[in-house]
Tab-separated table of C-alpha atoms and ligand atoms in Angstrom:
chain	number	residue	atom	x	y	z
A	516	MET	CA	112.694	91.028	102.164
A	517	SER	CA	111.510	91.401	98.662
A	518	ALA	CA	111.047	94.948	97.312
A	519	PRO	CA	107.257	95.924	97.328
A	520	ARG	CA	105.712	95.924	93.820
A	521	PRO	CA	105.643	99.259	92.100
A	522	LEU	CA	102.276	100.831	91.481
A	523	ILE	CA	101.519	102.214	87.993
A	524	ALA	CA	98.416	104.271	88.043
A	525	GLY	CA	96.746	105.886	85.042
A	526	ASN	CA	94.877	109.195	85.594
A	527	TRP	CA	92.454	109.771	82.816
A	528	LYS	CA	91.539	113.211	84.147
A	529	MET	CA	88.461	114.595	82.286
A	530	ASN	CA	88.867	112.252	79.345
A	531	GLY	CA	86.920	109.312	78.198
A	532	LEU	CA	83.483	108.350	76.972
A	533	ALA	CA	82.036	104.854	76.723
A	534	ALA	CA	84.173	104.123	73.674
A	535	ALA	CA	87.340	104.569	75.682
A	536	LEU	CA	86.478	101.471	77.708
A	537	GLU	CA	87.993	99.486	74.886
A	538	GLU	CA	91.439	100.823	76.074
A	539	ALA	CA	90.704	99.572	79.591
A	540	LYS	CA	89.661	96.241	78.215
A	541	ALA	CA	93.043	95.914	76.451
A	542	VAL	CA	94.898	96.879	79.642
A	543	ALA	CA	92.929	94.347	81.640
A	544	ALA	CA	93.642	91.578	79.149
A	545	ALA	CA	97.382	92.241	79.192
A	546	VAL	CA	98.040	92.742	82.901
A	547	LYS	CA	98.630	89.668	85.037
A	548	ALA	CA	98.523	89.367	88.840
A	549	SER	CA	102.001	87.939	88.722
A	550	ASP	CA	103.512	90.875	86.811
A	551	PRO	CA	106.135	92.925	88.514
A	552	ALA	CA	103.919	95.987	88.893
A	553	ARG	CA	100.514	96.615	90.421
A	554	VAL	CA	98.337	98.551	87.924
A	555	ALA	CA	95.424	100.874	88.441
A	556	LEU	CA	93.167	103.028	86.166
A	557	CYS	CA	91.460	106.212	87.495
A	558	PRO	CA	88.751	107.229	85.022
A	559	PRO	CA	86.264	110.142	85.346
A	560	ALA	CA	83.488	109.397	87.833
A	561	THR	CA	80.973	108.738	85.067
A	562	LEU	CA	83.017	105.726	83.880
A	563	ILE	CA	83.931	104.183	87.198
A	564	GLU	CA	81.092	101.757	87.497
A	565	ARG	CA	81.327	100.681	83.787
A	566	MET	CA	85.043	100.365	83.925
A	567	GLY	CA	84.658	98.190	86.986
A	568	ARG	CA	82.629	95.813	84.933
A	569	VAL	CA	85.378	95.806	82.329
A	570	LEU	CA	88.160	95.170	84.927
A	571	ALA	CA	86.252	92.618	86.918
A	572	GLY	CA	88.325	89.495	87.432
A	573	SER	CA	91.465	91.204	86.146
A	574	ALA	CA	94.553	92.304	88.097
A	575	VAL	CA	93.832	96.019	87.351
A	576	GLU	CA	92.626	98.207	90.276
A	577	LEU	CA	90.128	100.915	89.888
A	578	GLY	CA	90.322	104.397	91.318
A	579	GLY	CA	88.659	107.833	91.525
A	580	GLN	CA	90.349	111.152	90.797
A	581	ASP	CA	89.104	113.129	93.900
A	582	CYS	CA	86.436	112.867	96.616
A	583	ARG	CA	84.721	115.163	99.055
A	584	ALA	CA	85.821	115.006	102.621
A	585	GLU	CA	82.253	114.956	103.915
A	586	ALA	CA	80.301	111.645	103.847
A	587	ALA	CA	77.139	113.061	102.264
A	588	GLY	CA	75.084	116.218	101.934
A	589	ALA	CA	74.256	119.279	99.943
A	590	TYR	CA	77.487	119.496	97.853
A	591	THR	CA	76.224	119.846	94.265
A	592	GLY	CA	78.524	118.136	91.776
A	593	ASP	CA	80.749	116.445	94.244
A	594	VAL	CA	81.191	112.713	95.129
A	595	SER	CA	82.051	111.171	98.483
A	596	ALA	CA	84.608	108.468	99.253
A	597	ALA	CA	81.808	106.088	99.951
A	598	MET	CA	80.265	106.742	96.632
A	599	LEU	CA	83.521	105.858	94.890
A	600	ALA	CA	83.848	102.692	96.892
A	601	ASP	CA	80.171	101.900	96.171
A	602	ALA	CA	80.868	102.320	92.484
A	603	GLY	CA	83.740	99.832	92.699
A	604	ALA	CA	86.806	101.915	93.327
A	605	SER	CA	89.554	100.726	95.673
A	606	LEU	CA	91.812	103.789	95.560
A	607	VAL	CA	91.565	107.555	94.957
A	608	ILE	CA	93.897	110.284	93.760
A	609	LEU	CA	93.855	113.299	96.108
A	610	GLY	CA	95.360	116.713	96.132
A	611	HIS	CA	96.373	116.607	92.407
A	612	SER	CA	97.894	119.905	91.413
A	613	GLU	CA	95.087	120.651	88.997
A	614	ARG	CA	92.772	120.555	92.029
A	615	ARG	CA	95.142	122.450	94.317
A	616	ALA	CA	95.514	125.178	91.622
A	617	GLY	CA	92.000	125.152	90.107
A	618	TYR	CA	89.989	124.726	93.281
A	619	GLY	CA	92.227	126.169	95.895
A	620	GLU	CA	92.586	122.826	97.727
A	621	SER	CA	94.799	123.319	100.794
A	622	ASP	CA	96.997	120.666	102.475
A	623	ALA	CA	94.503	120.500	105.351
A	624	LEU	CA	91.670	119.850	102.961
A	625	VAL	CA	93.658	117.147	101.224
A	626	ALA	CA	94.368	115.542	104.592
A	627	ALA	CA	90.630	115.609	105.438
A	628	LYS	CA	89.935	113.920	102.160
A	629	ALA	CA	92.557	111.296	102.777
A	630	GLU	CA	90.983	110.527	106.122
A	631	ALA	CA	87.557	110.227	104.494
A	632	ALA	CA	88.998	107.874	101.792
A	633	LEU	CA	90.582	105.656	104.290
A	634	GLY	CA	87.282	105.565	106.300
A	635	ALA	CA	85.593	104.369	103.229
A	636	GLY	CA	88.135	101.649	102.578
A	637	LEU	CA	89.921	103.478	99.729
A	638	LYS	CA	93.745	103.692	99.368
A	639	PRO	CA	94.635	107.388	98.935
A	640	ILE	CA	97.295	108.492	96.417
A	641	ILE	CA	98.284	111.928	97.722
A	642	CYS	CA	99.882	114.267	95.236
A	643	VAL	CA	102.545	116.858	95.956
A	644	GLY	CA	104.842	118.934	93.818
A	645	GLU	CA	106.358	122.330	93.289
A	646	THR	CA	105.557	124.951	90.628
A	647	LEU	CA	108.146	126.191	88.215
A	648	ALA	CA	108.502	129.409	90.216
A	649	GLU	CA	109.124	127.449	93.351
A	650	ARG	CA	111.715	125.212	91.652
A	651	GLU	CA	113.560	128.251	90.151
A	652	GLY	CA	113.349	129.964	93.578
A	653	GLY	CA	115.142	127.046	95.240
A	654	LYS	CA	112.060	126.242	97.283
A	655	THR	CA	111.279	122.712	96.000
A	656	LEU	CA	112.296	120.732	99.060
A	657	ALA	CA	110.628	123.089	101.524
A	658	VAL	CA	107.442	123.156	99.491
A	659	VAL	CA	107.230	119.412	99.095
A	660	GLU	CA	108.080	118.757	102.748
A	661	ALA	CA	105.283	121.135	103.887
A	662	GLN	CA	102.778	119.526	101.424
A	663	VAL	CA	103.625	115.939	102.652
A	664	ARG	CA	103.420	116.878	106.331
A	665	GLY	CA	100.222	118.928	105.858
A	666	SER	CA	98.465	116.471	103.522
A	667	THR	CA	99.029	113.164	105.447
A	668	PRO	CA	96.811	112.836	108.547
A	669	ALA	CA	98.034	110.748	111.411
A	670	VAL	CA	95.378	108.206	110.708
A	671	LEU	CA	97.292	107.193	107.539
A	672	ALA	CA	100.090	105.703	109.620
A	673	GLY	CA	100.786	102.141	108.577
A	674	THR	CA	97.928	102.004	106.063
A	675	ASP	CA	98.081	101.248	102.351
A	676	PHE	CA	98.516	104.753	100.965
A	677	ALA	CA	100.865	106.225	98.353
A	678	ILE	CA	102.434	109.607	97.695
A	679	ALA	CA	102.814	110.939	94.092
A	680	TYR	CA	105.568	113.422	93.521
A	681	GLU	CA	104.357	115.480	90.538
A	682	PRO	CA	106.239	118.677	89.704
A	683	VAL	CA	103.590	121.022	88.407
A	684	TRP	CA	105.695	122.193	85.578
A	685	ALA	CA	106.245	118.588	84.362
A	686	ILE	CA	102.540	117.682	84.150
A	687	GLY	CA	101.341	117.492	80.506
A	688	THR	CA	104.357	119.446	79.263
A	689	GLY	CA	106.746	116.831	78.053
A	690	LEU	CA	109.293	118.199	80.451
A	691	THR	CA	110.719	116.104	83.317
A	692	PRO	CA	113.128	116.800	86.151
A	693	THR	CA	116.667	115.395	85.855
A	694	LEU	CA	117.037	111.900	87.374
A	695	GLU	CA	119.050	113.519	90.182
A	696	GLN	CA	116.276	115.903	90.965
A	697	ILE	CA	113.724	113.039	91.148
A	698	VAL	CA	116.015	111.097	93.489
A	699	GLU	CA	116.561	114.140	95.691
A	700	VAL	CA	112.793	114.788	96.170
A	701	HIS	CA	111.877	111.118	96.605
A	702	ALA	CA	114.642	110.710	99.294
A	703	LEU	CA	113.206	113.754	101.059
A	704	ILE	CA	109.679	112.407	100.939
A	705	ARG	CA	110.874	109.095	102.343
A	706	ARG	CA	112.612	110.901	105.202
A	707	VAL	CA	109.487	112.914	105.910
A	708	LEU	CA	107.189	110.020	105.921
A	709	GLY	CA	109.333	108.272	108.504
A	710	GLU	CA	108.138	105.174	110.330
A	711	ALA	CA	104.509	105.998	109.693
A	712	GLY	CA	104.840	105.676	105.988
A	713	ALA	CA	107.829	103.324	105.672
A	714	LYS	CA	105.787	101.090	103.423
A	715	ALA	CA	104.054	103.702	101.331
A	716	PRO	CA	105.222	103.712	97.760
A	717	ILE	CA	106.364	107.157	96.330
A	718	LEU	CA	105.195	107.421	92.739
A	719	TYR	CA	106.696	109.863	90.207
A	720	GLY	CA	104.286	111.729	87.935
A	721	GLY	CA	104.733	114.267	85.131
A	722	SER	CA	105.217	113.454	81.560
A	723	VAL	CA	105.928	109.778	82.092
A	724	LYS	CA	105.961	108.054	78.777
A	725	PRO	CA	107.263	104.741	77.276
A	726	SER	CA	110.596	106.271	76.388
A	727	ASN	CA	111.428	107.441	79.943
A	728	ALA	CA	109.533	105.048	82.170
A	729	SER	CA	112.112	102.396	82.858
A	730	GLU	CA	114.869	104.816	83.762
A	731	ILE	CA	112.544	106.712	86.111
A	732	LEU	CA	111.076	103.574	87.615
A	733	GLY	CA	114.620	102.165	88.206
A	734	LEU	CA	115.538	105.175	90.497
A	735	PRO	CA	115.884	104.676	94.321
A	736	GLU	CA	112.709	105.310	96.227
A	737	VAL	CA	110.563	105.600	92.984
A	738	GLY	CA	107.884	103.104	93.863
A	739	GLY	CA	105.783	103.604	90.731
A	740	ALA	CA	104.307	106.226	88.474
A	741	LEU	CA	101.213	108.288	88.095
A	742	VAL	CA	100.537	108.577	84.383
A	743	GLY	CA	98.214	111.117	82.794
A	744	GLY	CA	98.241	111.482	78.998
A	745	ALA	CA	100.087	108.287	78.254
A	746	SER	CA	97.470	106.271	80.236
A	747	LEU	CA	94.733	107.052	77.695
A	748	LYS	CA	95.986	104.571	75.071
A	749	ALA	CA	96.463	101.015	76.194
A	750	ALA	CA	99.579	100.494	74.033
A	751	ASP	CA	101.362	103.436	75.665
A	752	PHE	CA	100.250	102.517	79.152
A	753	LEU	CA	101.310	98.881	78.692
A	754	ALA	CA	104.689	99.990	77.426
A	755	ILE	CA	105.136	102.050	80.603
A	756	ILE	CA	103.992	99.092	82.745
A	757	ALA	CA	106.564	96.906	80.916
A	758	GLY	CA	109.224	99.328	82.079
A	759	ALA	CA	108.611	98.598	85.737
B	1404	PGA	P1	100.964	113.717	82.440
B	1404	PGA	O1	100.051	113.949	83.761
B	1404	PGA	O2	101.524	112.257	82.532
B	1404	PGA	O3	99.987	113.870	81.339
B	1404	PGA	O4	102.059	114.648	82.584
B	1404	PGA	C1	100.397	113.316	85.053
B	1404	PGA	C2	99.361	113.661	86.077
B	1404	PGA	O5	98.873	114.782	86.088
B	1404	PGA	O6	99.002	112.779	86.955
């Protein structure tokens, strides 16, 4: 059985105006369906539809960065999973630490969002990861195990979803765990997912850049990367993709 293709997803966060679509255009032109890695870009909601037009016919998938668990209603400022799908997205990042920390998102809420995403035909990328205090307190494995168990509803079993291990202290800081630490956490996540998530890729995220991508992507049970800052420029993002 050949190994599944790694998924390299770019998370633009709250970055990007129309001019940034040139970067997506350059990524779309360079990525081929026959490449070793699957590639996705997750722009802010305002750019999803326009980026979809840029990526049309290319091998690059399109994703959102969050969605509401409810299908519709009086939730000012939010978008639903169906809205993301309607705008052209095929996947969605959920439970990013910036949402867990900034908006108090719980594991149960992330699980409800994942269920909504799946119901709308979106592939969820569910993020987990420990804070620096949790790492220093020796709690990493317990924290990550609880997050994976709590954020993956039973309905995900056997579906096309992904987990992203993103240590909070490694996001946007230039710091990364040791390779041994990454392997340890990914092995734990694989065990926790069990049969239900046997095919789910486990991405690493947190200061992935061209200079460290290939060694991280070569580790056991690292099935791709979730890339923030280095996904904003096509040249950097393509260099990371080339490391897969
Ligand atoms: P970073 O962000 O690559 O800028 O560290 C990763 C993420 O938050 O998904």
